[in-house]
Amino acid sequence: MAKCGYCDKGVSFGIKVSHSHRRSNRTWKPNVKSVRAVVDGSPRRMYACTRCMRSGKVERAV
């Protein structure tokens, strides 16, 4: 679910490193919101990251 419908930004993986340098796997999730957007001339509900919403890539349906 955590995937933007415009830029395809999704979950990224990495390693969490503690102060004592013990390592464990972790994930970073993008800030994805459910929005009503105009796609091909008709309003549709989809997921968009807040960076795409802020930059104007997402045309919001009213």
PDB file of C-alpha atoms in Angstrom:
ATOM      1  CA  MET A   1       0.000   0.000   0.000  1.00  0.00           C
ATOM      2  CA  ALA A   2       2.839   2.416   0.721  1.00  0.00           C
ATOM      3  CA  LYS A   3       3.472   3.258  -2.943  1.00  0.00           C
ATOM      4  CA  CYS A   4       2.863   6.512  -4.787  1.00  0.00           C
ATOM      5  CA  GLY A   5       0.716   6.238  -7.907  1.00  0.00           C
ATOM      6  CA  TYR A   6       2.598   9.059  -9.646  1.00  0.00           C
ATOM      7  CA  CYS A   7       6.318   8.625  -8.976  1.00  0.00           C
ATOM      8  CA  ASP A   8       6.233   4.946  -7.843  1.00  0.00           C
ATOM      9  CA  LYS A   9       8.099   5.853  -4.661  1.00  0.00           C
ATOM     10  CA  GLY A  10       7.851   2.858  -2.340  1.00  0.00           C
ATOM     11  CA  VAL A  11       9.363   1.236   0.712  1.00  0.00           C
ATOM     12  CA  SER A  12      13.154   1.298   0.956  1.00  0.00           C
ATOM     13  CA  PHE A  13      15.209  -1.056   3.082  1.00  0.00           C
ATOM     14  CA  GLY A  14      18.311  -0.552   5.141  1.00  0.00           C
ATOM     15  CA  ILE A  15      20.065  -1.415   8.373  1.00  0.00           C
ATOM     16  CA  LYS A  16      19.457   0.197  11.761  1.00  0.00           C
ATOM     17  CA  VAL A  17      22.709   0.634  13.683  1.00  0.00           C
ATOM     18  CA  SER A  18      22.542   1.167  17.447  1.00  0.00           C
ATOM     19  CA  HIS A  19      25.026   3.054  19.582  1.00  0.00           C
ATOM     20  CA  SER A  20      26.818  -0.210  20.374  1.00  0.00           C
ATOM     21  CA  HIS A  21      26.841  -0.924  16.612  1.00  0.00           C
ATOM     22  CA  ARG A  22      24.412  -3.840  16.753  1.00  0.00           C
ATOM     23  CA  ARG A  23      22.758  -4.036  13.341  1.00  0.00           C
ATOM     24  CA  SER A  24      19.202  -5.010  12.449  1.00  0.00           C
ATOM     25  CA  ASN A  25      17.055  -4.605   9.361  1.00  0.00           C
ATOM     26  CA  ARG A  26      14.562  -1.750   9.052  1.00  0.00           C
ATOM     27  CA  THR A  27      12.297  -0.076   6.500  1.00  0.00           C
ATOM     28  CA  TRP A  28      11.596   3.510   5.506  1.00  0.00           C
ATOM     29  CA  LYS A  29       8.062   4.166   4.291  1.00  0.00           C
ATOM     30  CA  PRO A  30       7.145   7.205   2.173  1.00  0.00           C
ATOM     31  CA  ASN A  31       4.536   9.681   3.392  1.00  0.00           C
ATOM     32  CA  VAL A  32       1.642   8.407   1.248  1.00  0.00           C
ATOM     33  CA  LYS A  33      -1.911   9.776   1.492  1.00  0.00           C
ATOM     34  CA  SER A  34      -5.160   8.596  -0.051  1.00  0.00           C
ATOM     35  CA  VAL A  35      -6.448  11.365  -2.338  1.00  0.00           C
ATOM     36  CA  ARG A  36      -9.178  11.896  -4.929  1.00  0.00           C
ATOM     37  CA  ALA A  37      -7.334  12.907  -8.083  1.00  0.00           C
ATOM     38  CA  VAL A  38      -8.302  13.516 -11.696  1.00  0.00           C
ATOM     39  CA  VAL A  39      -6.905  10.697 -13.852  1.00  0.00           C
ATOM     40  CA  ASP A  40      -7.751  10.654 -17.579  1.00  0.00           C
ATOM     41  CA  GLY A  41     -10.484  13.233 -17.036  1.00  0.00           C
ATOM     42  CA  SER A  42     -12.385  11.380 -14.314  1.00  0.00           C
ATOM     43  CA  PRO A  43     -11.970  11.531 -10.522  1.00  0.00           C
ATOM     44  CA  ARG A  44     -10.388   8.482  -8.972  1.00  0.00           C
ATOM     45  CA  ARG A  45      -9.184   7.547  -5.493  1.00  0.00           C
ATOM     46  CA  MET A  46      -5.506   6.707  -5.377  1.00  0.00           C
ATOM     47  CA  TYR A  47      -2.403   6.997  -3.213  1.00  0.00           C
ATOM     48  CA  ALA A  48       0.029   9.880  -3.682  1.00  0.00           C
ATOM     49  CA  CYS A  49       3.108  10.877  -1.747  1.00  0.00           C
ATOM     50  CA  THR A  50       3.116  14.310  -0.184  1.00  0.00           C
ATOM     51  CA  ARG A  51       6.048  15.439  -2.330  1.00  0.00           C
ATOM     52  CA  CYS A  52       4.012  14.867  -5.525  1.00  0.00           C
ATOM     53  CA  MET A  53       1.026  16.636  -3.961  1.00  0.00           C
ATOM     54  CA  ARG A  54       3.173  19.610  -2.945  1.00  0.00           C
ATOM     55  CA  SER A  55       4.968  19.904  -6.298  1.00  0.00           C
ATOM     56  CA  GLY A  56       1.690  20.004  -8.261  1.00  0.00           C
ATOM     57  CA  LYS A  57       1.902  16.648 -10.032  1.00  0.00           C
ATOM     58  CA  VAL A  58      -1.442  15.626  -8.493  1.00  0.00           C
ATOM     59  CA  GLU A  59      -4.563  17.362  -9.836  1.00  0.00           C
ATOM     60  CA  ARG A  60      -7.053  17.132  -6.976  1.00  0.00           C
ATOM     61  CA  ALA A  61     -10.726  16.370  -7.708  1.00  0.00           C
ATOM     62  CA  VAL A  62     -13.223  18.634  -5.998  1.00  0.00           C
TER      63      VAL A  62
END
